[in-house]
Structures are given as structure tokens and as C-alpha cells.
Short mmCIF file of C-alpha atoms in Angstrom, two decimals:
data_model
loop_
_atom_site.label_atom_id
_atom_site.label_comp_id
_atom_site.label_asym_id
_atom_site.label_seq_id
_atom_site.Cartn_x
_atom_site.Cartn_y
_atom_site.Cartn_z
CA UNK U 1 -5.43 9.27 11.77
CA UNK U 2 -4.84 12.96 11.28
CA UNK U 3 -6.83 14.76 13.99
CA UNK U 4 -8.42 17.40 11.74
CA UNK U 5 -9.70 20.28 13.91
CA UNK U 6 -12.87 20.56 11.80
CA UNK U 7 -13.91 16.98 12.53
CA UNK U 8 -13.01 17.19 16.23
CA UNK U 9 -14.99 20.43 16.64
CA UNK U 10 -17.89 18.92 14.67
CA UNK U 11 -18.21 15.70 16.64
CA UNK U 12 -17.68 17.40 20.01
CA UNK U 13 -20.08 20.31 19.55
CA UNK U 14 -22.78 18.57 17.56
CA UNK U 15 -22.71 15.60 19.95
CA UNK U 16 -23.41 17.98 22.81
CA UNK U 17 -25.99 19.96 20.80
CA UNK U 18 -27.97 16.90 19.73
CA UNK U 19 -27.74 15.56 23.30
CA UNK U 20 -29.41 18.76 24.53
CA UNK U 21 -32.01 18.59 21.74
CA UNK U 22 -32.82 15.04 22.85
CA UNK U 23 -33.58 16.20 26.40
CA UNK U 24 -35.55 19.24 25.17
CA UNK U 25 -37.54 16.95 22.88
CA UNK U 26 -38.62 14.67 25.74
CA UNK U 27 -39.60 17.73 27.78
CA UNK U 28 -36.59 17.93 30.13
CA UNK U 29 -36.83 20.79 30.98
CA UNK U 30 -40.30 21.68 29.68
CA UNK U 31 -39.44 25.32 29.15
CA UNK U 32 -41.38 27.99 27.22
CA UNK U 33 -40.91 31.60 26.14
CA UNK U 34 -37.58 33.38 26.63
CA UNK U 35 -36.03 30.60 28.68
CA UNK U 36 -36.91 28.14 25.93
CA UNK U 37 -35.40 30.52 23.38
CA UNK U 38 -32.06 30.50 25.24
CA UNK U 39 -32.07 26.71 25.55
CA UNK U 40 -32.88 26.17 21.86
CA UNK U 41 -30.39 28.83 20.76
CA UNK U 42 -27.62 26.98 22.63
CA UNK U 43 -28.73 23.59 21.26
CA UNK U 44 -29.03 24.76 17.65
CA UNK U 45 -25.83 26.81 17.92
CA UNK U 46 -23.88 23.73 19.00
CA UNK U 47 -25.52 21.32 16.55
CA UNK U 48 -25.40 23.64 13.51
CA UNK U 49 -21.97 25.04 14.39
CA UNK U 50 -20.65 21.51 14.49
CA UNK U 51 -22.28 20.60 11.18
CA UNK U 52 -20.88 23.75 9.55
CA UNK U 53 -17.40 22.98 10.88
CA UNK U 54 -17.59 19.51 9.33
CA UNK U 55 -17.99 21.01 5.86
CA UNK U 56 -14.66 22.86 6.20
CA UNK U 57 -12.67 19.71 5.47
CA UNK U 58 -14.56 19.00 2.25
CA UNK U 59 -12.85 19.50 -1.09
CA UNK U 60 -16.12 20.81 -2.58
CA UNK U 61 -18.47 22.10 0.18
CA UNK U 62 -20.82 23.56 -2.45
CA UNK U 63 -21.80 20.04 -3.47
CA UNK U 64 -22.53 18.96 0.12
CA UNK U 65 -26.28 18.60 -0.62
CA UNK U 66 -25.47 15.55 -2.73
CA UNK U 67 -24.46 13.78 0.49
CA UNK U 68 -28.16 13.40 1.35
CA UNK U 69 -28.82 11.06 -1.58
CA UNK U 70 -27.15 7.74 -0.72
CA UNK U 71 -28.85 6.90 2.59
CA UNK U 72 -29.47 3.33 1.41
CA UNK U 73 -25.80 2.39 1.62
CA UNK U 74 -23.76 5.17 3.24
CA UNK U 75 -23.63 5.97 6.97
CA UNK U 76 -22.33 9.46 6.18
CA UNK U 77 -25.39 10.07 4.02
CA UNK U 78 -27.68 8.66 6.75
CA UNK U 79 -26.06 11.05 9.21
CA UNK U 80 -26.83 13.97 6.92
CA UNK U 81 -30.46 12.89 6.52
CA UNK U 82 -30.93 12.36 10.28
CA UNK U 83 -29.27 15.70 11.11
CA UNK U 84 -31.45 17.66 8.69
CA UNK U 85 -34.55 15.78 9.91
CA UNK U 86 -33.69 16.38 13.59
CA UNK U 87 -33.06 20.09 13.03
CA UNK U 88 -36.31 20.60 11.10
CA UNK U 89 -38.50 18.66 13.56
CA UNK U 90 -36.89 20.19 16.63
CA UNK U 91 -37.09 23.61 14.94
CA UNK U 92 -40.87 23.25 14.66
CA UNK U 93 -41.07 21.97 18.24
CA UNK U 94 -38.99 24.97 19.36
CA UNK U 95 -41.38 27.37 17.57
CA UNK U 96 -44.22 25.90 19.61
CA UNK U 97 -42.31 26.18 22.87
CA UNK U 98 -40.90 29.67 22.32
CA UNK U 99 -43.76 31.50 20.63
CA UNK U 100 -46.94 29.52 21.31
CA UNK U 101 -46.26 28.39 24.85
CA UNK U 102 -47.14 24.85 23.90
CA UNK U 103 -45.37 21.51 23.73
CA UNK U 104 -46.27 19.30 20.80
CA UNK U 105 -45.30 16.11 22.58
CA UNK U 106 -45.33 13.71 19.65
CA UNK U 107 -43.19 16.07 17.56
CA UNK U 108 -40.79 16.40 20.50
CA UNK U 109 -40.36 12.64 20.81
CA UNK U 110 -39.78 12.29 17.07
CA UNK U 111 -37.20 15.09 17.24
CA UNK U 112 -35.55 13.46 20.26
CA UNK U 113 -35.33 10.13 18.43
CA UNK U 114 -33.87 11.81 15.32
CA UNK U 115 -31.34 13.68 17.48
CA UNK U 116 -30.08 10.43 18.99
CA UNK U 117 -30.16 8.80 15.54
CA UNK U 118 -27.88 11.59 14.28
CA UNK U 119 -25.33 10.84 17.00
CA UNK U 120 -25.60 7.11 16.32
CA UNK U 121 -25.15 7.51 12.55
CA UNK U 122 -22.13 9.78 13.18
CA UNK U 123 -20.58 7.04 15.31
CA UNK U 124 -21.30 4.43 12.63
CA UNK U 125 -19.26 6.41 10.08
CA UNK U 126 -16.23 5.52 12.20
CA UNK U 127 -17.39 2.13 13.49
CA UNK U 128 -17.95 0.71 9.99
CA UNK U 129 -14.28 1.16 8.98
CA UNK U 130 -12.54 -2.21 9.14
CA UNK U 131 -9.37 -0.39 8.12
CA UNK U 132 -9.15 1.22 11.57
CA UNK U 133 -9.44 -1.58 14.16
CA UNK U 134 -9.56 0.89 17.07
CA UNK U 135 -12.83 2.29 15.68
CA UNK U 136 -14.26 -0.98 14.36
CA UNK U 137 -15.73 -1.96 17.77
CA UNK U 138 -19.21 -2.00 19.37
CA UNK U 139 -17.85 0.39 21.99
CA UNK U 140 -17.50 3.22 19.44
CA UNK U 141 -21.26 3.93 19.17
CA UNK U 142 -21.45 3.52 22.95
CA UNK U 143 -18.81 6.25 23.34
CA UNK U 144 -20.63 8.71 21.07
CA UNK U 145 -24.11 8.03 22.49
CA UNK U 146 -23.10 8.00 26.17
CA UNK U 147 -21.05 11.21 25.77
CA UNK U 148 -23.89 12.94 23.96
CA UNK U 149 -26.48 11.93 26.57
CA UNK U 150 -24.23 12.89 29.49
CA UNK U 151 -23.39 16.27 27.94
CA UNK U 152 -27.03 16.86 27.00
CA UNK U 153 -28.18 16.06 30.55
CA UNK U 154 -25.57 18.47 31.98
CA UNK U 155 -26.69 21.28 29.66
CA UNK U 156 -30.39 20.55 30.19
CA UNK U 157 -29.90 20.69 33.95
CA UNK U 158 -31.42 17.22 34.33
CA UNK U 159 -30.10 16.81 37.87
CA UNK U 160 -31.62 13.40 38.49
CA UNK U 161 -30.02 11.61 35.57
CA UNK U 162 -26.89 13.69 34.80
CA UNK U 163 -24.63 12.11 37.48
CA UNK U 164 -25.61 8.60 36.37
CA UNK U 165 -25.12 9.39 32.69
CA UNK U 166 -21.73 10.97 33.43
CA UNK U 167 -20.64 7.92 35.40
CA UNK U 168 -21.77 5.60 32.59
CA UNK U 169 -19.99 7.71 29.96
CA UNK U 170 -16.80 7.65 32.06
CA UNK U 171 -16.97 3.87 32.38
CA UNK U 172 -17.55 3.50 28.63
CA UNK U 173 -14.55 5.75 27.99
CA UNK U 174 -12.27 3.58 30.16
CA UNK U 175 -13.52 0.39 28.50
CA UNK U 176 -13.00 1.92 25.04
CA UNK U 177 -9.39 2.83 25.84
CA UNK U 178 -8.63 -0.58 27.35
CA UNK U 179 -10.09 -2.51 24.42
CA UNK U 180 -8.88 -0.08 21.76
CA UNK U 181 -5.25 -0.45 22.83
CA UNK U 182 -5.38 -4.12 21.80
CA UNK U 183 -7.54 -3.68 18.69
CA UNK U 184 -4.83 -3.60 16.02
CA UNK U 185 -3.04 -6.67 17.42
CA UNK U 186 -6.21 -8.70 17.75
CA UNK U 187 -7.42 -7.70 14.26
CA UNK U 188 -4.81 -10.05 12.79
CA UNK U 189 -3.79 -7.54 10.13
CA UNK U 190 -0.07 -6.89 9.87
CA UNK U 191 2.57 -6.25 7.23
CA UNK U 192 2.61 -9.99 6.55
CA UNK U 193 -1.06 -10.12 5.51
CA UNK U 194 -0.83 -6.68 3.86
CA UNK U 195 1.86 -7.90 1.46
CA UNK U 196 0.86 -11.57 1.40
CA UNK U 197 4.49 -12.36 2.16
CA UNK U 198 4.10 -13.09 5.89
CA UNK U 199 4.34 -16.88 5.56
CA UNK U 200 7.77 -16.58 3.94
CA UNK U 201 9.47 -14.82 6.83
CA UNK U 202 9.63 -11.56 8.73
CA UNK U 203 8.55 -8.70 6.43
CA UNK U 204 10.14 -5.27 6.87
CA UNK U 205 9.43 -2.08 4.93
CA UNK U 206 12.74 -1.54 3.16
CA UNK U 207 12.13 1.51 1.00
CA UNK U 208 9.05 3.74 0.73
CA UNK U 209 7.66 4.56 -2.73
CA UNK U 210 8.73 8.20 -2.51
CA UNK U 211 11.33 10.17 -0.61
CA UNK U 212 8.74 12.81 0.30
CA UNK U 213 5.44 12.59 2.13
CA UNK U 214 2.04 12.07 0.53
CA UNK U 215 -1.70 12.33 1.13
CA UNK U 216 -1.87 8.86 2.67
CA UNK U 217 0.84 9.54 5.23
CA UNK U 218 -0.55 12.96 6.12
CA UNK U 219 -4.11 11.64 6.50
CA UNK U 220 -3.59 8.22 8.05
CA UNK U 221 -0.27 8.13 9.87
CA UNK U 222 -0.30 10.63 12.72
CA UNK U 223 2.17 9.80 15.44
CA UNK U 224 2.94 13.23 16.90
CA UNK U 225 0.21 13.21 19.56
CA UNK U 226 0.67 9.64 20.69
CA UNK U 227 3.72 10.50 22.80
CA UNK U 228 1.57 12.23 25.42
CA UNK U 229 -1.40 9.90 25.08
CA UNK U 230 -1.46 8.73 28.71
CA UNK U 231 -1.25 12.28 30.09
CA UNK U 232 -3.97 13.43 27.70
CA UNK U 233 -6.15 10.53 28.80
CA UNK U 234 -5.80 11.64 32.41
CA UNK U 235 -6.73 15.22 31.42
CA UNK U 236 -9.65 14.07 29.27
CA UNK U 237 -11.04 11.78 31.98
CA UNK U 238 -10.65 14.32 34.79
CA UNK U 239 -12.12 17.25 32.87
CA UNK U 240 -14.74 15.23 31.04
CA UNK U 241 -16.22 13.20 33.85
CA UNK U 242 -14.63 13.54 37.32
CA UNK U 243 -14.72 17.33 37.67
CA UNK U 244 -18.27 17.78 36.27
CA UNK U 245 -19.50 15.05 38.64
CA UNK U 246 -17.90 16.77 41.63
CA UNK U 247 -19.27 20.15 40.55
CA UNK U 248 -22.88 19.00 40.21
CA UNK U 249 -22.85 16.77 43.29
CA UNK U 250 -21.38 19.43 45.61
CA UNK U 251 -24.24 20.81 47.73
CA UNK U 252 -24.31 24.62 47.36
CA UNK U 253 -26.47 27.43 48.69
CA UNK U 254 -28.10 29.92 46.35
CA UNK U 255 -29.26 29.78 42.76
CA UNK U 256 -26.41 31.91 41.35
CA UNK U 257 -23.62 29.71 42.74
CA UNK U 258 -25.52 26.65 41.57
CA UNK U 259 -25.73 28.04 38.05
CA UNK U 260 -22.03 28.99 38.09
CA UNK U 261 -21.14 25.47 39.18
CA UNK U 262 -23.36 24.00 36.47
CA UNK U 263 -21.77 26.24 33.82
CA UNK U 264 -18.29 25.24 34.99
CA UNK U 265 -19.31 21.59 34.84
CA UNK U 266 -20.46 22.03 31.22
CA UNK U 267 -17.26 23.84 30.19
CA UNK U 268 -15.06 21.27 31.90
CA UNK U 269 -17.00 18.44 30.26
CA UNK U 270 -16.70 20.11 26.85
CA UNK U 271 -12.91 20.50 27.22
CA UNK U 272 -12.58 16.89 28.39
CA UNK U 273 -14.63 15.54 25.49
CA UNK U 274 -12.60 17.61 23.01
CA UNK U 275 -9.38 16.10 24.42
CA UNK U 276 -10.90 12.62 24.27
CA UNK U 277 -12.02 13.18 20.68
CA UNK U 278 -8.54 14.42 19.74
CA UNK U 279 -7.14 11.14 21.08
CA UNK U 280 -9.90 9.22 19.26
CA UNK U 281 -8.36 10.40 16.00
CA UNK U 282 -4.67 10.76 16.87
CA UNK U 283 -4.45 7.26 18.38
CA UNK U 284 -6.40 5.51 15.61
CA UNK U 285 -4.11 3.37 13.48
CA UNK U 286 -5.10 2.92 9.83
CA UNK U 287 -3.86 -0.34 8.31
CA UNK U 288 -2.45 1.51 5.28
CA UNK U 289 0.32 2.71 7.61
CA UNK U 290 1.56 -0.89 7.68
CA UNK U 291 2.61 -0.60 4.03
CA UNK U 292 4.93 2.22 5.10
CA UNK U 293 6.26 0.31 8.11
CA UNK U 294 4.36 2.67 10.38
CA UNK U 295 1.21 2.54 12.47
CA UNK R 1 -25.45 4.43 -7.26
CA UNK R 2 -23.17 3.61 -4.34
CA UNK R 3 -24.77 0.23 -3.80
CA UNK R 4 -22.46 -2.44 -5.17
CA UNK R 5 -23.69 -4.55 -8.08
CA UNK R 6 -24.50 -8.17 -7.09
CA UNK R 7 -22.19 -9.38 -9.80
CA UNK R 8 -20.29 -7.93 -12.73
CA UNK R 9 -20.23 -9.28 -16.29
CA UNK R 10 -16.46 -9.31 -16.31
CA UNK R 11 -13.82 -8.76 -13.63
CA UNK R 12 -11.15 -6.74 -15.35
CA UNK R 13 -8.02 -6.37 -13.29
CA UNK R 14 -4.27 -6.66 -12.98
CA UNK R 15 -2.02 -9.55 -12.06
CA UNK R 16 1.29 -8.36 -10.63
CA UNK R 17 4.26 -10.69 -10.58
CA UNK R 18 6.37 -10.00 -7.49
CA UNK R 19 8.99 -12.44 -8.80
CA UNK R 20 9.57 -10.41 -11.95
CA UNK R 21 9.17 -6.81 -10.79
CA UNK R 22 12.54 -5.09 -10.72
CA UNK R 23 11.34 -1.99 -8.88
CA UNK R 24 12.14 0.47 -11.69
CA UNK R 25 9.04 2.64 -11.07
CA UNK R 26 8.39 2.95 -14.82
CA UNK R 27 4.73 1.99 -14.20
CA UNK R 28 4.46 4.84 -11.67
CA UNK R 29 5.75 7.39 -14.17
CA UNK R 30 3.73 6.14 -17.14
CA UNK R 31 0.59 6.02 -14.97
CA UNK R 32 1.07 9.59 -13.85
CA UNK R 33 1.91 10.69 -17.38
CA UNK R 34 -1.17 9.13 -18.96
CA UNK R 35 -3.65 9.93 -16.22
CA UNK R 36 -2.63 13.52 -15.63
CA UNK R 37 -3.71 14.50 -19.13
CA UNK R 38 -6.62 12.20 -19.90
CA UNK R 39 -9.58 10.91 -17.82
CA UNK R 40 -10.72 13.42 -15.19
CA UNK R 41 -8.82 16.07 -13.28
CA UNK R 42 -5.02 16.21 -13.64
CA UNK R 43 -2.84 14.60 -10.97
CA UNK R 44 -1.39 17.67 -9.30
CA UNK R 45 1.93 18.11 -7.55
CA UNK R 46 2.48 20.40 -4.60
CA UNK R 47 5.81 22.19 -4.35
CA UNK R 48 7.33 19.81 -6.94
CA UNK R 49 10.73 21.51 -7.12
CA UNK R 50 10.82 22.77 -3.53
CA UNK R 51 12.07 21.33 -0.29
CA UNK R 52 8.99 19.24 0.52
CA UNK R 53 7.57 17.92 -2.74
CA UNK R 54 4.47 15.73 -2.84
CA UNK R 55 1.79 14.86 -5.34
CA UNK R 56 -1.08 12.63 -6.36
CA UNK R 57 -0.18 9.18 -7.67
CA UNK R 58 -2.50 6.30 -8.57
CA UNK R 59 0.25 3.71 -8.41
CA UNK R 60 3.18 3.51 -6.01
CA UNK R 61 5.98 0.95 -5.72
CA UNK R 62 7.10 -0.10 -2.25
CA UNK R 63 10.09 -2.34 -1.49
CA UNK R 64 10.08 -4.93 1.28
CA UNK R 65 12.71 -7.12 2.84
CA UNK R 66 11.64 -10.63 3.75
CA UNK R 67 13.92 -12.44 6.18
CA UNK R 68 13.14 -16.18 6.32
CA UNK R 69 14.03 -18.15 9.46
CA UNK R 70 16.89 -19.72 7.54
CA UNK R 71 18.80 -18.39 4.57
CA UNK R 72 19.28 -15.00 3.04
CA UNK R 73 16.93 -12.06 3.15
CA UNK R 74 15.06 -11.32 -0.05
CA UNK R 75 14.17 -7.90 -1.46
CA UNK R 76 10.73 -7.71 -3.03
CA UNK R 77 9.47 -4.75 -5.04
CA UNK R 78 5.79 -4.22 -4.55
CA UNK R 79 3.67 -2.09 -6.91
CA UNK R 80 0.36 -1.09 -5.37
CA UNK R 81 -2.69 0.51 -6.97
CA UNK R 82 -6.47 0.06 -6.78
CA UNK R 83 -7.39 -3.64 -6.59
CA UNK R 84 -10.93 -3.04 -7.97
CA UNK R 85 -12.38 -5.10 -5.10
CA UNK R 86 -15.58 -7.11 -5.60
CA UNK R 87 -16.78 -5.98 -2.17
CA UNK R 88 -15.33 -2.48 -2.40
CA UNK R 89 -15.87 -0.59 0.88
CA UNK R 90 -14.93 2.68 -0.86
CA UNK R 91 -18.12 2.47 -2.95
CA UNK R 92 -20.67 1.86 -0.21
CA UNK R 93 -19.32 4.55 2.16
CA UNK R 94 -19.65 7.30 -0.47
CA UNK R 95 -22.44 9.70 0.59
CA UNK R 96 -22.97 11.29 -2.83
CA UNK R 97 -22.97 8.39 -5.27
CA UNK R 98 -19.77 9.64 -6.86
CA UNK R 99 -17.94 6.38 -6.16
CA UNK R 100 -19.24 3.43 -8.14
CA UNK R 101 -18.39 -0.03 -9.49
CA UNK R 102 -19.28 -0.71 -13.12
CA UNK R 103 -21.55 -3.69 -13.86
CA UNK R 104 -20.03 -4.35 -17.29
CA UNK R 105 -16.37 -4.78 -16.27
CA UNK R 106 -16.13 -4.32 -12.50
CA UNK R 107 -13.96 -1.21 -12.71
CA UNK R 108 -14.28 1.08 -9.66
CA UNK R 109 -14.50 4.73 -10.71
CA UNK R 110 -15.17 8.18 -9.25
CA UNK R 111 -17.58 10.63 -10.84
CA UNK R 112 -15.51 13.73 -10.18
CA UNK R 113 -18.44 16.10 -10.80
CA UNK R 114 -20.32 14.60 -7.85
CA UNK R 115 -17.37 14.07 -5.48
CA UNK R 116 -17.43 16.41 -2.45
CA UNK R 117 -13.91 15.46 -1.40
CA UNK R 118 -14.90 14.23 2.07
CA UNK R 119 -12.17 11.59 1.95
CA UNK R 120 -14.23 8.83 3.56
CA UNK R 121 -13.60 6.41 0.65
CA UNK R 122 -9.86 6.78 1.20
CA UNK R 123 -10.41 6.09 4.91
CA UNK R 124 -12.27 2.88 4.06
CA UNK R 125 -9.61 1.59 1.63
CA UNK R 126 -7.06 -0.71 3.32
CA UNK R 127 -4.65 -0.43 0.39
CA UNK R 128 -4.09 3.31 0.16
CA UNK R 129 -5.41 3.23 -3.39
CA UNK R 130 -7.25 6.53 -3.23
CA UNK R 131 -5.66 9.94 -2.89
CA UNK R 132 -7.42 13.28 -2.58
CA UNK R 133 -6.01 15.68 -5.12
CA UNK R 134 -5.13 18.86 -3.25
CA UNK R 135 -5.52 21.15 -6.28
CA UNK R 136 -8.89 19.79 -7.44
CA UNK R 137 -10.38 18.74 -4.10
CA UNK R 138 -11.68 15.48 -5.57
CA UNK R 139 -10.71 11.85 -5.02
CA UNK R 140 -8.37 10.28 -7.58
CA UNK R 141 -7.86 6.59 -8.13
CA UNK R 142 -6.75 4.03 -10.71
CA UNK R 143 -9.30 3.80 -13.55
CA UNK R 144 -7.63 0.72 -15.02
CA UNK R 145 -7.03 3.19 -17.88
CA UNK R 146 -10.68 3.01 -18.85
CA UNK R 147 -9.88 5.60 -21.52
CA UNK R 148 -7.27 3.30 -23.13
CA UNK R 149 -8.66 -0.21 -22.91
CA UNK R 150 -11.75 0.51 -25.08
CA UNK R 151 -10.15 3.31 -27.13
CA UNK R 152 -10.43 2.48 -30.80
CA UNK R 153 -8.30 5.48 -31.72
CA UNK R 154 -5.31 3.67 -30.25
CA UNK R 155 -3.51 0.79 -31.97
CA UNK R 156 -4.76 -2.51 -30.52
CA UNK R 157 -1.45 -3.20 -28.79
CA UNK R 158 -1.92 -0.03 -26.71
CA UNK R 159 -5.44 -0.91 -25.51
CA UNK R 160 -4.18 -2.05 -22.12
CA UNK R 161 -3.48 0.00 -18.98
CA UNK R 162 -0.51 2.32 -19.28
CA UNK R 163 1.39 0.59 -16.46
CA UNK R 164 1.06 -2.80 -18.17
CA UNK R 165 2.09 -1.41 -21.55
CA UNK R 166 5.16 0.24 -20.00
CA UNK R 167 6.52 -2.48 -17.68
CA UNK R 168 9.91 -3.46 -19.14
CA UNK R 169 10.07 -6.66 -17.09
CA UNK R 170 6.66 -8.04 -18.05
CA UNK R 171 5.67 -8.09 -14.40
CA UNK R 172 2.18 -6.70 -14.99
CA UNK R 173 -0.67 -8.52 -16.73
CA UNK R 174 -4.15 -7.28 -17.61
CA UNK R 175 -7.26 -9.31 -18.31
CA UNK R 176 -10.61 -10.71 -17.17
CA UNK R 177 -10.15 -12.45 -13.84
CA UNK R 178 -13.80 -13.54 -13.88
CA UNK R 179 -13.15 -15.82 -16.86
CA UNK R 180 -11.37 -18.99 -15.67
CA UNK R 181 -10.00 -19.58 -19.18
CA UNK R 182 -8.36 -16.17 -19.57
CA UNK R 183 -4.56 -15.93 -19.62
CA UNK R 184 -4.51 -13.98 -16.36
CA UNK R 185 -6.75 -16.51 -14.58
CA UNK R 186 -4.52 -19.36 -15.75
CA UNK R 187 -1.47 -17.47 -14.53
CA UNK R 188 -3.08 -16.94 -11.12
CA UNK R 189 -3.99 -20.64 -10.85
CA UNK R 190 -0.53 -21.77 -11.97
CA UNK R 191 1.47 -19.50 -9.68
CA UNK R 192 -0.78 -19.39 -6.61
CA UNK R 193 -1.91 -15.78 -7.00
CA UNK R 194 -2.85 -14.18 -3.70
CA UNK R 195 -5.08 -11.46 -2.22
CA UNK R 196 -3.78 -8.62 -0.07
CA UNK R 197 -5.31 -8.46 3.43
CA UNK R 198 -7.89 -11.18 2.66
CA UNK R 199 -9.07 -10.99 6.29
CA UNK R 200 -10.75 -7.64 5.58
CA UNK R 201 -13.22 -9.28 3.19
CA UNK R 202 -12.77 -6.84 0.31
CA UNK R 203 -12.32 -9.66 -2.24
CA UNK R 204 -9.76 -7.87 -4.44
CA UNK R 205 -9.90 -8.60 -8.18
CA UNK R 206 -6.20 -7.80 -8.68
CA UNK R 207 -3.93 -10.68 -7.72
CA UNK R 208 -0.26 -10.81 -6.72
CA UNK R 209 1.99 -13.67 -7.82
CA UNK R 210 4.38 -14.58 -4.99
CA UNK R 211 8.13 -14.65 -5.60
CA UNK R 212 9.39 -18.07 -6.68
CA UNK R 213 11.55 -19.91 -4.11
CA UNK R 214 15.27 -19.30 -4.52
CA UNK R 215 17.41 -22.26 -5.58
CA UNK R 216 20.05 -23.61 -3.18
CA UNK R 217 23.27 -22.75 -4.94
CA UNK R 218 25.30 -22.70 -1.70
CA UNK R 219 25.36 -26.50 -1.41
CA UNK R 220 26.80 -26.84 -4.90
CA UNK R 221 29.67 -24.54 -3.93
CA UNK R 222 30.38 -26.86 -1.00
CA UNK R 223 30.79 -29.79 -3.40
CA UNK R 224 33.28 -27.91 -5.57
CA UNK R 225 35.15 -26.20 -2.76
CA UNK R 226 37.83 -28.92 -2.18
CA UNK R 227 38.81 -28.64 -5.85
CA UNK R 228 39.57 -24.95 -5.64
CA UNK R 229 42.99 -23.64 -4.59
CA UNK R 230 42.83 -22.31 -1.01
CA UNK R 231 43.09 -18.57 -0.71
CA UNK R 232 46.29 -17.48 1.12
CA UNK R 233 45.52 -16.35 4.65
CA UNK R 234 48.85 -14.47 4.95
CA UNK R 235 50.24 -12.39 2.07
CA UNK R 236 53.40 -13.84 0.48
CA UNK R 237 56.32 -12.42 -1.58
CA UNK R 238 56.07 -8.82 -2.72
CA UNK R 239 52.61 -8.36 -1.18
CA UNK R 240 53.98 -9.72 2.11
CA UNK R 241 56.85 -7.21 2.06
CA UNK R 242 54.47 -4.34 1.15
CA UNK R 243 52.13 -5.31 3.98
CA UNK R 244 54.94 -5.26 6.55
CA UNK R 245 56.45 -2.04 5.14
CA UNK R 246 53.13 -0.23 5.30
CA UNK R 247 52.56 -1.49 8.86
CA UNK R 248 55.82 0.19 9.93
CA UNK R 249 54.82 3.60 8.61
CA UNK R 250 53.52 6.05 11.22
CA UNK R 251 49.73 6.16 11.51
CA UNK R 252 49.29 2.61 12.75
CA UNK R 253 47.93 -0.49 11.12
CA UNK R 254 44.28 -1.24 10.97
#
């Protein structure tokens, strides 16, 4: 799949933003006033920035509101509904925390649930696609949810759970890579089933329909980034999970150094997740590539 | 709107004969010609006369080589367009309701006024049947020439999809695949019509007729071979002299 920057930025930032909103919603940390304002500004900045970025790849962004209508059948529509719901509910909760020094607990829990639901529905947009075996696995929602919770815990400064969530997210990432590498083979789809000619002999793409490229090849057959996949996996894993874990587990003296270390952990995690998300797209093989003798 | 109908009154679709298709691409051209100036937005080209031309097509013809374990390889031309699936994933993924399957004839269409151009329907299609038009920013796909097949302004003979009307080899057939007594259904039953990627559960309406097995003409040649005069291994007479003379010229023999 073509790793469109808009979609990578969207899933990385909004995943982190909704992760933070989840922790704020359940009262971790239970901040008020100016501190709360900073926390909510970061959370909404990430979540809304990501959502805005996702509209950049639309052919007609001005019609985006229509995407809220088909929640009965479409995961993309459900994501839109959950995102708008989460932002409104958490917006009200934030008003209480910032300006009225009060935590409306029930509202917070509803907002937290909607925030996680947003991340889950985002993951289901990819998971539902049988055409991309590497995404069509139970581990895909696990990747999105565990990354979002780990990033949210890091940003929220939830020291007790952050190391555990990071470790879980790292393990999920490794499992996703291991299983994903075999997904296309085990799916049973190949040029033989694609053409229906497989039982007659070995099928080979002899001549493509056009001498030039086309939308399908640009969108679904991206092989440039796969060359360095193993190196990028090392970078993604180290920056995303190992370094943040070391930074938050290192015992330090003084509040300033602690905050610097925490900020570095967040930035490192963000860079690692972006690299992982880039691979999520670049390594995904769409079965339409088979028709072109590619994958 | 993007929920699929439980069943459709008819299942209009194409039957494509891989035995007959000669790979001339006439269906591709006639499809583009008809559909760029009728239903919906035109099918744009980008940089059509430049170094890297590309454009929107609703029908493309691939060519495949099939090498059996024994015998000669076979070249098979393979036209591919929307299969108007019964369980069309492109319809249910659509967030706006722009993508829909008609109850009356099973044709899968896009309401271009509601399409936001997110591309998710193209992602969900295993067959590469949907292409986002870069000029219009909306999704384009085969309409089964919905503006021809019911068009009473056209002579009756033309009320079939443009690709079917054009095919000079008669490799494309159009009809109701939901009616077991229709010509296309009989053809599918007779020739063992097949689905593409059946394992994905899309239940395509369009069917492909597999190439017929080749006859075994080689054995017949073996029977006649003793009766034919053997071909000279070494050139004789004038040709023999010419061969030797040319060998002696500088430049070497090859």
C-alpha cells in the first residue's frame, strides 16, 4: 500500500491524542486549572490535528460530513461518529476541569470509552479488508489499541502503568510482524485463484494492460520502502518501546530532569510509532498487485 | 444506503470467454469512449501525450502465460472490470452512502455527488475495479453501461454494454445471471464458468469461461512423419559449395 503521509500522520497523532484523552477521562492525572488546560490542549491538538490531516487525502473534503451517515455498515463512518462523540464529551469534561475545578466523573468515563472506541474503529477500517491479508488479522486492533494506551500513559505521566503498557505494546508489535510476514501466503490467494487459471499450470503475468502506471499501481503496489524493512523495524522498535522504557525507568534526581526524560520518552515513542505506521502501510500487500505480477 | 440488499430482482452481469478473447483491447477503448462522455464525470487522463501518461479506465485487459506441467505454454488474454459482486465489500465500507447496489438489477454504482473520494472502496475491492479519477476526485467504476441498457433512444441492438457491443471476437456476453434459463446462465453451466478469487467471499456476478483444452496435434505429426522426405542435415550441390565458400571468407563461420 502507498504510505500516504496524511494517513500516517493521522493514525499516529490521533492514536496518541485519544490515548491521552482516555487517561484524562478516567482521572489520570486528575488535573484542574492551567495544568489541565495544557494537558487538554496537547490531547485535542494531537487528536484534531490527526483528524484534519486525514481529510487531506480526500478527493472532496468539503463533503466529509456525509461520512457520519453510514455508521450501520461502515467502519470509517463509525470512526467518524466515535471521534466526534469523543471530542464533544471530552470537551465538556475539559471545560469542567479547566474552568470549574470539577471532575464530572461519569462524563469522563463516557469520554474515555468513546476515545478508545475511536481508536478501535480506526483499526477496524484496516482489519476488515480481506484484500490486504497483513491487515486482516486480530492483531491489527491489538496494535492500534496497545500503541494508543502506551502512548497515552506516557503523555499522561501514569508512571505505574506506562512501563507495563509499553512492554505489552512492544510484544504486540513483534507478534504482528511475525504473523504478518506469513499472512499473504497463508491467505491462499495467489495469481492462480485471481485468474481462476491456477489448476491449469503455473500462471505468470505476461503483459500488463498498459505500458504506463495507473491509480491501482500507485495506490496498492508500493515496493520502494520494503528494501529497508528490517532496519526500519529495528529503528521503530528501539525508538518506540525500548528507549522510552529505559528513559522512564531510569531513576533520576530532580523534577526538571525527570520531566526532560519524560518528554524525550514521548518524542522517541512518537518517532518510533510513526516509523512502525509507515511500515504498516508500505509492507501491506494488496491482492490486486497479483494481477500485475507484483505484491 | 450502503447496506447491501438481501437479494436483487435480477443479477445483470457479464460473461467473459477467455477462450475467445484475442486481446485486442477494443473493449477498453469503447468503454472509455462511451463512459467519458455519458454517465457521471469524464474519465480523465493525466499527461496523456507526455513521458508518463496515465488515466482512468473502467476496463483493462491483462495477458497471462499459463505453463502446464506438460506441453506448451498458453497465452490467455484477460479483460477485467467490475464483477458487480453479490456481497460487494466496496458498498459496505463506504462511509457516505455514495456506493450502492441496485435492488432491481444488482448493478453496483457510485453516486458521484456524495462521494468524498476517500478511496476505501478501491482498497476493499480485490479486483482493482475501482479507480479514483484524479481530475474529479471521485471514484469511477463500471456501470454496466446503465445509460445504454435501458436507453430507448438507442436502437435495440445497442442496448447492451459498450464493451459487449464492440467485441469483434464475441468474447463478451451480457445478461441476467440470476435467471437459470437465460443465455448467459446456460453458457456458464455449459462451459464451467468460474469466479475470480472465490476464497474472498465476494460472490461475483460476472463469470469467466475457462480456455478450452488444446487438441493434441503433435501425435498426429508423429504418425505422418515416416512418410515425409527427411530434411537434409548437410547442404548439397550449389548450396553445399556456397556454404563452404562463405566459410572460407574472413570473418569466421558461425
